[in-house]
mmCIF file of C-alpha atoms in Angstrom:
data_model
loop_
_atom_site.group_PDB
_atom_site.id
_atom_site.type_symbol
_atom_site.label_atom_id
_atom_site.label_comp_id
_atom_site.label_asym_id
_atom_site.label_seq_id
_atom_site.Cartn_x
_atom_site.Cartn_y
_atom_site.Cartn_z
ATOM 1 C CA UNK A 1 137.491 136.775 131.307
ATOM 2 C CA UNK A 2 136.047 139.602 133.423
ATOM 3 C CA UNK A 3 136.016 143.187 132.140
ATOM 4 C CA UNK A 4 138.464 145.537 133.854
ATOM 5 C CA UNK A 5 138.235 149.176 134.939
ATOM 6 C CA UNK A 6 135.161 150.930 133.587
ATOM 7 C CA UNK A 7 134.376 148.276 131.004
ATOM 8 C CA UNK A 8 131.517 146.788 133.077
ATOM 9 C CA UNK A 9 129.886 150.198 133.519
ATOM 10 C CA UNK A 10 130.102 150.970 129.799
ATOM 11 C CA UNK A 11 128.761 147.575 128.755
ATOM 12 C CA UNK A 12 125.016 148.454 128.409
ATOM 13 C CA UNK A 13 125.689 151.293 125.961
ATOM 14 C CA UNK A 14 127.845 149.102 123.757
ATOM 15 C CA UNK A 15 125.328 146.254 123.796
ATOM 16 C CA UNK A 16 122.712 148.557 122.250
ATOM 17 C CA UNK A 17 125.016 149.016 119.269
ATOM 18 C CA UNK A 18 125.188 145.285 118.601
ATOM 19 C CA UNK A 19 122.771 143.467 116.369
ATOM 20 C CA UNK A 20 120.391 140.962 117.948
ATOM 21 C CA UNK A 21 122.188 137.991 116.392
ATOM 22 C CA UNK A 22 125.387 138.690 118.401
ATOM 23 C CA UNK A 23 125.559 137.049 121.816
ATOM 24 C CA UNK A 24 126.339 139.320 124.784
ATOM 25 C CA UNK A 25 129.234 137.122 125.934
ATOM 26 C CA UNK A 26 131.075 137.721 122.656
ATOM 27 C CA UNK A 27 131.187 141.451 123.332
ATOM 28 C CA UNK A 28 132.129 140.993 127.010
ATOM 29 C CA UNK A 29 135.150 138.918 126.064
ATOM 30 C CA UNK A 30 136.572 141.723 123.925
ATOM 31 C CA UNK A 31 135.910 144.712 126.182
ATOM 32 C CA UNK A 32 138.888 144.413 128.576
ATOM 33 C CA UNK A 33 141.503 144.640 125.845
ATOM 34 C CA UNK A 34 139.413 147.192 123.968
ATOM 35 C CA UNK A 35 139.549 149.460 127.015
ATOM 36 C CA UNK A 36 143.324 149.057 127.138
ATOM 37 C CA UNK A 37 143.760 149.880 123.447
ATOM 38 C CA UNK A 38 141.567 152.978 123.581
ATOM 39 C CA UNK A 39 139.261 154.316 120.904
ATOM 40 C CA UNK A 40 140.697 152.136 118.114
ATOM 41 C CA UNK A 41 140.118 148.998 120.143
ATOM 42 C CA UNK A 42 136.549 149.983 121.048
ATOM 43 C CA UNK A 43 135.806 150.690 117.416
ATOM 44 C CA UNK A 44 137.058 147.253 116.401
ATOM 45 C CA UNK A 45 134.909 145.611 119.102
ATOM 46 C CA UNK A 46 131.824 147.354 117.785
ATOM 47 C CA UNK A 47 132.646 146.313 114.219
ATOM 48 C CA UNK A 48 133.179 142.755 115.389
ATOM 49 C CA UNK A 49 129.823 142.776 117.139
ATOM 50 C CA UNK A 50 128.043 144.299 114.167
ATOM 51 C CA UNK A 51 129.697 141.951 111.714
ATOM 52 C CA UNK A 52 129.901 144.717 109.089
ATOM 53 C CA UNK A 53 132.992 145.969 107.289
ATOM 54 C CA UNK A 54 135.388 144.115 109.566
ATOM 55 C CA UNK A 55 137.971 143.230 106.942
ATOM 56 C CA UNK A 56 138.302 146.836 105.753
ATOM 57 C CA UNK A 57 138.460 148.477 109.168
ATOM 58 C CA UNK A 58 140.732 145.956 110.905
ATOM 59 C CA UNK A 59 143.480 146.559 108.355
ATOM 60 C CA UNK A 60 143.405 150.306 108.999
ATOM 61 C CA UNK A 61 143.160 150.059 112.770
ATOM 62 C CA UNK A 62 145.567 147.200 113.421
ATOM 63 C CA UNK A 63 148.710 149.311 113.200
ATOM 64 C CA UNK A 64 147.187 151.981 115.423
ATOM 65 C CA UNK A 65 146.265 149.354 118.029
ATOM 66 C CA UNK A 66 149.801 147.947 117.914
ATOM 67 C CA UNK A 67 151.207 151.424 118.546
ATOM 68 C CA UNK A 68 148.769 151.956 121.415
ATOM 69 C CA UNK A 69 149.758 148.616 122.898
ATOM 70 C CA UNK A 70 153.436 149.574 122.677
ATOM 71 C CA UNK A 71 152.643 152.872 124.388
ATOM 72 C CA UNK A 72 150.784 151.036 127.138
ATOM 73 C CA UNK A 73 153.774 148.755 127.761
ATOM 74 C CA UNK A 74 156.103 151.750 127.920
ATOM 75 C CA UNK A 75 153.809 153.450 130.423
ATOM 76 C CA UNK A 76 153.793 150.349 132.607
ATOM 77 C CA UNK A 77 157.579 150.120 132.329
ATOM 78 C CA UNK A 78 157.999 153.700 133.578
ATOM 79 C CA UNK A 79 155.779 152.851 136.528
ATOM 80 C CA UNK A 80 158.207 150.040 137.440
ATOM 81 C CA UNK A 81 161.483 151.861 136.905
ATOM 82 C CA UNK A 82 163.574 149.301 138.772
ATOM 83 C CA UNK A 83 162.751 146.621 136.204
ATOM 84 C CA UNK A 84 163.423 149.066 133.388
ATOM 85 C CA UNK A 85 166.820 150.313 134.592
ATOM 86 C CA UNK A 86 168.201 147.005 135.908
ATOM 87 C CA UNK A 87 169.396 145.787 132.441
ATOM 88 C CA UNK A 88 171.016 149.176 131.758
ATOM 89 C CA UNK A 89 172.912 149.180 135.061
ATOM 90 C CA UNK A 90 173.938 145.599 134.374
ATOM 91 C CA UNK A 91 175.308 146.612 130.962
ATOM 92 C CA UNK A 92 177.308 149.499 132.442
ATOM 93 C CA UNK A 93 178.702 147.434 135.311
ATOM 94 C CA UNK A 94 179.798 144.501 133.147
ATOM 95 C CA UNK A 95 181.569 146.719 130.637
ATOM 96 C CA UNK A 96 183.232 148.718 133.443
ATOM 97 C CA UNK A 97 184.525 145.661 135.309
ATOM 98 C CA UNK A 98 186.718 144.370 132.489
ATOM 99 C CA UNK A 99 189.067 147.387 132.253
ATOM 100 C CA UNK A 100 189.441 147.361 136.027
ATOM 101 C CA UNK A 101 190.197 143.646 136.180
ATOM 102 C CA UNK A 102 192.662 143.214 133.289
ATOM 103 C CA UNK A 103 194.410 146.582 133.414
ATOM 104 C CA UNK A 104 194.501 149.691 131.253
ATOM 105 C CA UNK A 105 196.683 148.439 128.417
ATOM 106 C CA UNK A 106 195.381 150.271 125.357
ATOM 107 C CA UNK A 107 195.929 147.595 122.696
ATOM 108 C CA UNK A 108 194.412 144.847 124.839
ATOM 109 C CA UNK A 109 191.279 146.835 125.642
ATOM 110 C CA UNK A 110 190.831 147.759 121.982
ATOM 111 C CA UNK A 111 191.005 144.076 121.025
ATOM 112 C CA UNK A 112 188.539 142.786 123.608
ATOM 113 C CA UNK A 113 186.256 145.845 123.665
ATOM 114 C CA UNK A 114 183.868 144.895 120.825
ATOM 115 C CA UNK A 115 183.294 141.389 122.170
ATOM 116 C CA UNK A 116 182.791 142.580 125.740
ATOM 117 C CA UNK A 117 180.308 145.265 124.710
ATOM 118 C CA UNK A 118 178.265 142.876 122.594
ATOM 119 C CA UNK A 119 178.214 140.140 125.228
ATOM 120 C CA UNK A 120 177.099 142.674 127.835
ATOM 121 C CA UNK A 121 174.359 143.981 125.508
ATOM 122 C CA UNK A 122 173.197 140.436 124.771
ATOM 123 C CA UNK A 123 172.978 139.522 128.470
ATOM 124 C CA UNK A 124 171.257 142.810 129.316
ATOM 125 C CA UNK A 125 168.599 142.130 126.664
ATOM 126 C CA UNK A 126 168.199 138.581 127.936
ATOM 127 C CA UNK A 127 167.767 139.867 131.482
ATOM 128 C CA UNK A 128 164.697 141.857 130.489
ATOM 129 C CA UNK A 129 163.070 139.335 128.147
ATOM 130 C CA UNK A 130 161.066 137.409 130.711
ATOM 131 C CA UNK A 131 158.887 140.429 131.504
ATOM 132 C CA UNK A 132 157.818 140.888 127.864
ATOM 133 C CA UNK A 133 154.664 138.748 128.146
ATOM 134 C CA UNK A 134 154.638 137.771 131.822
ATOM 135 C CA UNK A 135 152.305 140.450 133.208
ATOM 136 C CA UNK A 136 149.887 140.087 130.277
ATOM 137 C CA UNK A 137 149.796 136.346 130.800
ATOM 138 C CA UNK A 138 149.082 136.703 134.506
ATOM 139 C CA UNK A 139 146.233 139.239 134.143
ATOM 140 C CA UNK A 140 144.629 137.539 131.129
ATOM 141 C CA UNK A 141 145.480 140.177 128.520
ATOM 142 C CA UNK A 142 147.153 137.622 126.252
ATOM 143 C CA UNK A 143 143.916 135.667 126.083
ATOM 144 C CA UNK A 144 142.077 138.845 125.124
ATOM 145 C CA UNK A 145 144.583 139.475 122.327
ATOM 146 C CA UNK A 146 143.816 136.059 120.902
ATOM 147 C CA UNK A 147 140.087 136.814 120.956
ATOM 148 C CA UNK A 148 140.264 140.158 119.190
ATOM 149 C CA UNK A 149 139.920 140.351 115.400
ATOM 150 C CA UNK A 150 143.210 142.255 115.227
ATOM 151 C CA UNK A 151 146.130 140.417 113.561
ATOM 152 C CA UNK A 152 147.991 138.806 116.432
ATOM 153 C CA UNK A 153 151.318 139.304 114.690
ATOM 154 C CA UNK A 154 150.913 143.104 114.775
ATOM 155 C CA UNK A 155 149.966 143.102 118.455
ATOM 156 C CA UNK A 156 153.011 140.997 119.291
ATOM 157 C CA UNK A 157 155.139 143.297 117.146
ATOM 158 C CA UNK A 158 153.883 146.209 119.228
ATOM 159 C CA UNK A 159 155.059 144.499 122.411
ATOM 160 C CA UNK A 160 158.434 143.700 120.829
ATOM 161 C CA UNK A 161 158.766 147.347 119.810
ATOM 162 C CA UNK A 162 158.083 148.429 123.388
ATOM 163 C CA UNK A 163 160.728 146.006 124.662
ATOM 164 C CA UNK A 164 163.303 147.385 122.232
ATOM 165 C CA UNK A 165 162.486 151.002 123.075
ATOM 166 C CA UNK A 166 162.994 150.428 126.795
ATOM 167 C CA UNK A 167 166.013 148.114 126.509
ATOM 168 C CA UNK A 168 167.693 148.082 123.096
ATOM 169 C CA UNK A 169 167.553 151.793 122.295
ATOM 170 C CA UNK A 170 169.091 152.860 125.644
ATOM 171 C CA UNK A 171 171.916 150.370 125.040
ATOM 172 C CA UNK A 172 172.590 152.011 121.674
ATOM 173 C CA UNK A 173 172.709 155.441 123.302
ATOM 174 C CA UNK A 174 175.033 154.235 126.076
ATOM 175 C CA UNK A 175 177.442 152.597 123.629
ATOM 176 C CA UNK A 176 179.692 155.666 123.041
ATOM 177 C CA UNK A 177 180.204 156.173 126.781
ATOM 178 C CA UNK A 178 181.151 152.535 127.172
ATOM 179 C CA UNK A 179 183.383 152.614 124.098
ATOM 180 C CA UNK A 180 185.609 155.338 125.546
ATOM 181 C CA UNK A 181 186.695 152.903 128.256
ATOM 182 C CA UNK A 182 188.164 150.662 125.558
ATOM 183 C CA UNK A 183 189.928 153.449 123.617
ATOM 184 C CA UNK A 184 187.681 153.024 120.595
ATOM 185 C CA UNK A 185 188.073 155.768 117.975
ATOM 186 C CA UNK A 186 185.275 157.986 116.674
ATOM 187 C CA UNK A 187 184.639 156.013 113.479
ATOM 188 C CA UNK A 188 184.649 152.772 115.438
ATOM 189 C CA UNK A 189 182.112 154.193 117.890
ATOM 190 C CA UNK A 190 179.794 155.117 115.029
ATOM 191 C CA UNK A 191 180.101 151.606 113.605
ATOM 192 C CA UNK A 192 179.387 150.135 117.025
ATOM 193 C CA UNK A 193 176.247 152.233 117.403
ATOM 194 C CA UNK A 194 175.032 151.232 113.937
ATOM 195 C CA UNK A 195 175.734 147.563 114.659
ATOM 196 C CA UNK A 196 173.811 147.777 117.936
ATOM 197 C CA UNK A 197 171.017 149.674 116.193
ATOM 198 C CA UNK A 198 170.663 146.778 113.739
ATOM 199 C CA UNK A 199 171.373 143.970 116.176
ATOM 200 C CA UNK A 200 169.321 144.863 119.256
ATOM 201 C CA UNK A 201 165.950 144.663 117.423
ATOM 202 C CA UNK A 202 166.955 141.175 116.321
ATOM 203 C CA UNK A 203 167.661 140.301 119.956
ATOM 204 C CA UNK A 204 164.139 141.415 120.884
ATOM 205 C CA UNK A 205 162.538 139.585 117.938
ATOM 206 C CA UNK A 206 164.348 136.319 118.569
ATOM 207 C CA UNK A 207 163.853 136.674 122.305
ATOM 208 C CA UNK A 208 160.089 136.961 121.828
ATOM 209 C CA UNK A 209 160.079 133.432 120.413
ATOM 210 C CA UNK A 210 161.678 132.015 123.534
ATOM 211 C CA UNK A 211 159.466 134.067 125.845
ATOM 212 C CA UNK A 212 156.317 132.833 124.104
ATOM 213 C CA UNK A 213 157.450 129.243 124.675
ATOM 214 C CA UNK A 214 158.250 129.705 128.369
ATOM 215 C CA UNK A 215 155.708 132.299 129.519
ATOM 216 C CA UNK A 216 153.570 129.661 131.251
ATOM 217 C CA UNK A 217 156.552 128.038 132.977
ATOM 218 C CA UNK A 218 157.206 129.062 136.560
ATOM 219 C CA UNK A 219 160.747 130.396 136.942
ATOM 220 C CA UNK A 220 161.436 129.741 133.285
ATOM 221 C CA UNK A 221 164.455 132.030 133.122
ATOM 222 C CA UNK A 222 166.952 129.169 132.885
ATOM 223 C CA UNK A 223 164.947 127.409 130.182
ATOM 224 C CA UNK A 224 164.616 130.717 128.314
ATOM 225 C CA UNK A 225 168.392 131.171 128.375
ATOM 226 C CA UNK A 226 168.976 127.662 127.021
ATOM 227 C CA UNK A 227 166.581 128.299 124.143
ATOM 228 C CA UNK A 228 167.677 131.812 123.225
ATOM 229 C CA UNK A 229 171.449 131.928 123.732
ATOM 230 C CA UNK A 230 172.286 129.604 120.793
ATOM 231 C CA UNK A 231 170.090 131.761 118.538
ATOM 232 C CA UNK A 232 171.916 134.894 119.678
ATOM 233 C CA UNK A 233 175.339 133.636 118.597
ATOM 234 C CA UNK A 234 175.072 134.757 114.916
ATOM 235 C CA UNK A 235 174.045 138.262 116.028
ATOM 236 C CA UNK A 236 176.958 138.354 118.466
ATOM 237 C CA UNK A 237 179.455 137.302 115.796
ATOM 238 C CA UNK A 238 178.116 139.818 113.288
ATOM 239 C CA UNK A 239 178.165 142.724 115.732
ATOM 240 C CA UNK A 240 181.612 142.060 117.193
ATOM 241 C CA UNK A 241 183.201 141.459 113.784
ATOM 242 C CA UNK A 242 181.710 144.661 112.372
ATOM 243 C CA UNK A 243 183.357 146.680 115.138
ATOM 244 C CA UNK A 244 186.666 144.802 114.675
ATOM 245 C CA UNK A 245 186.730 145.575 110.966
ATOM 246 C CA UNK A 246 186.001 149.250 111.616
ATOM 247 C CA UNK A 247 188.733 149.498 114.254
ATOM 248 C CA UNK A 248 191.274 147.896 111.872
ATOM 249 C CA UNK A 249 190.468 150.495 109.222
#
């Protein structure tokens, strides 16, 4: 993998910090991701090259690198706002179409509201899943993550956190506005927000499994849906039933 940005220019200085027993190629492989993760990542690369104190320092820096990686993904998402806002507009449109299509009968909308909101949230999360690892796979960043001494689970958790912050959290915040269309009471709205706050991270976590299996497949959206939708059913049942129980008192 070739270094990106200013990594090539900064390579000679870093090579002087390495011991003679470390091969130059080992450092070059880690520099691209180190540049992306900032100072914490560069520090880990130097420790890896030196071969000293790695176990102690990786544990302290792994969480910081995961947070930096999540921040990087959020920055990239804000640069591509259309991809970020498409699931949110989809959620609003789907929940708005049902009251217009079946009428404004209060009791009917209250009965179907929880299920409609959760199905719309599930599909909105699914719509944004494919981009979780796609860009990193295409530019080689995923390979760099595998080569770093950082725990891969924490780096993946950072990417899942970024996905939830740009998709799941906005859905939670939009839930009260959507709930008013279905005549949901104040206590029911609070329960719905809490259920979405607990359920949407699960959607991102489970979705990451399917994305990791289909990231190398061209146009793998259909295959991703077939893998993930059955795993989403328990979350859907839990969330809709929680709102139903709250609405019944």
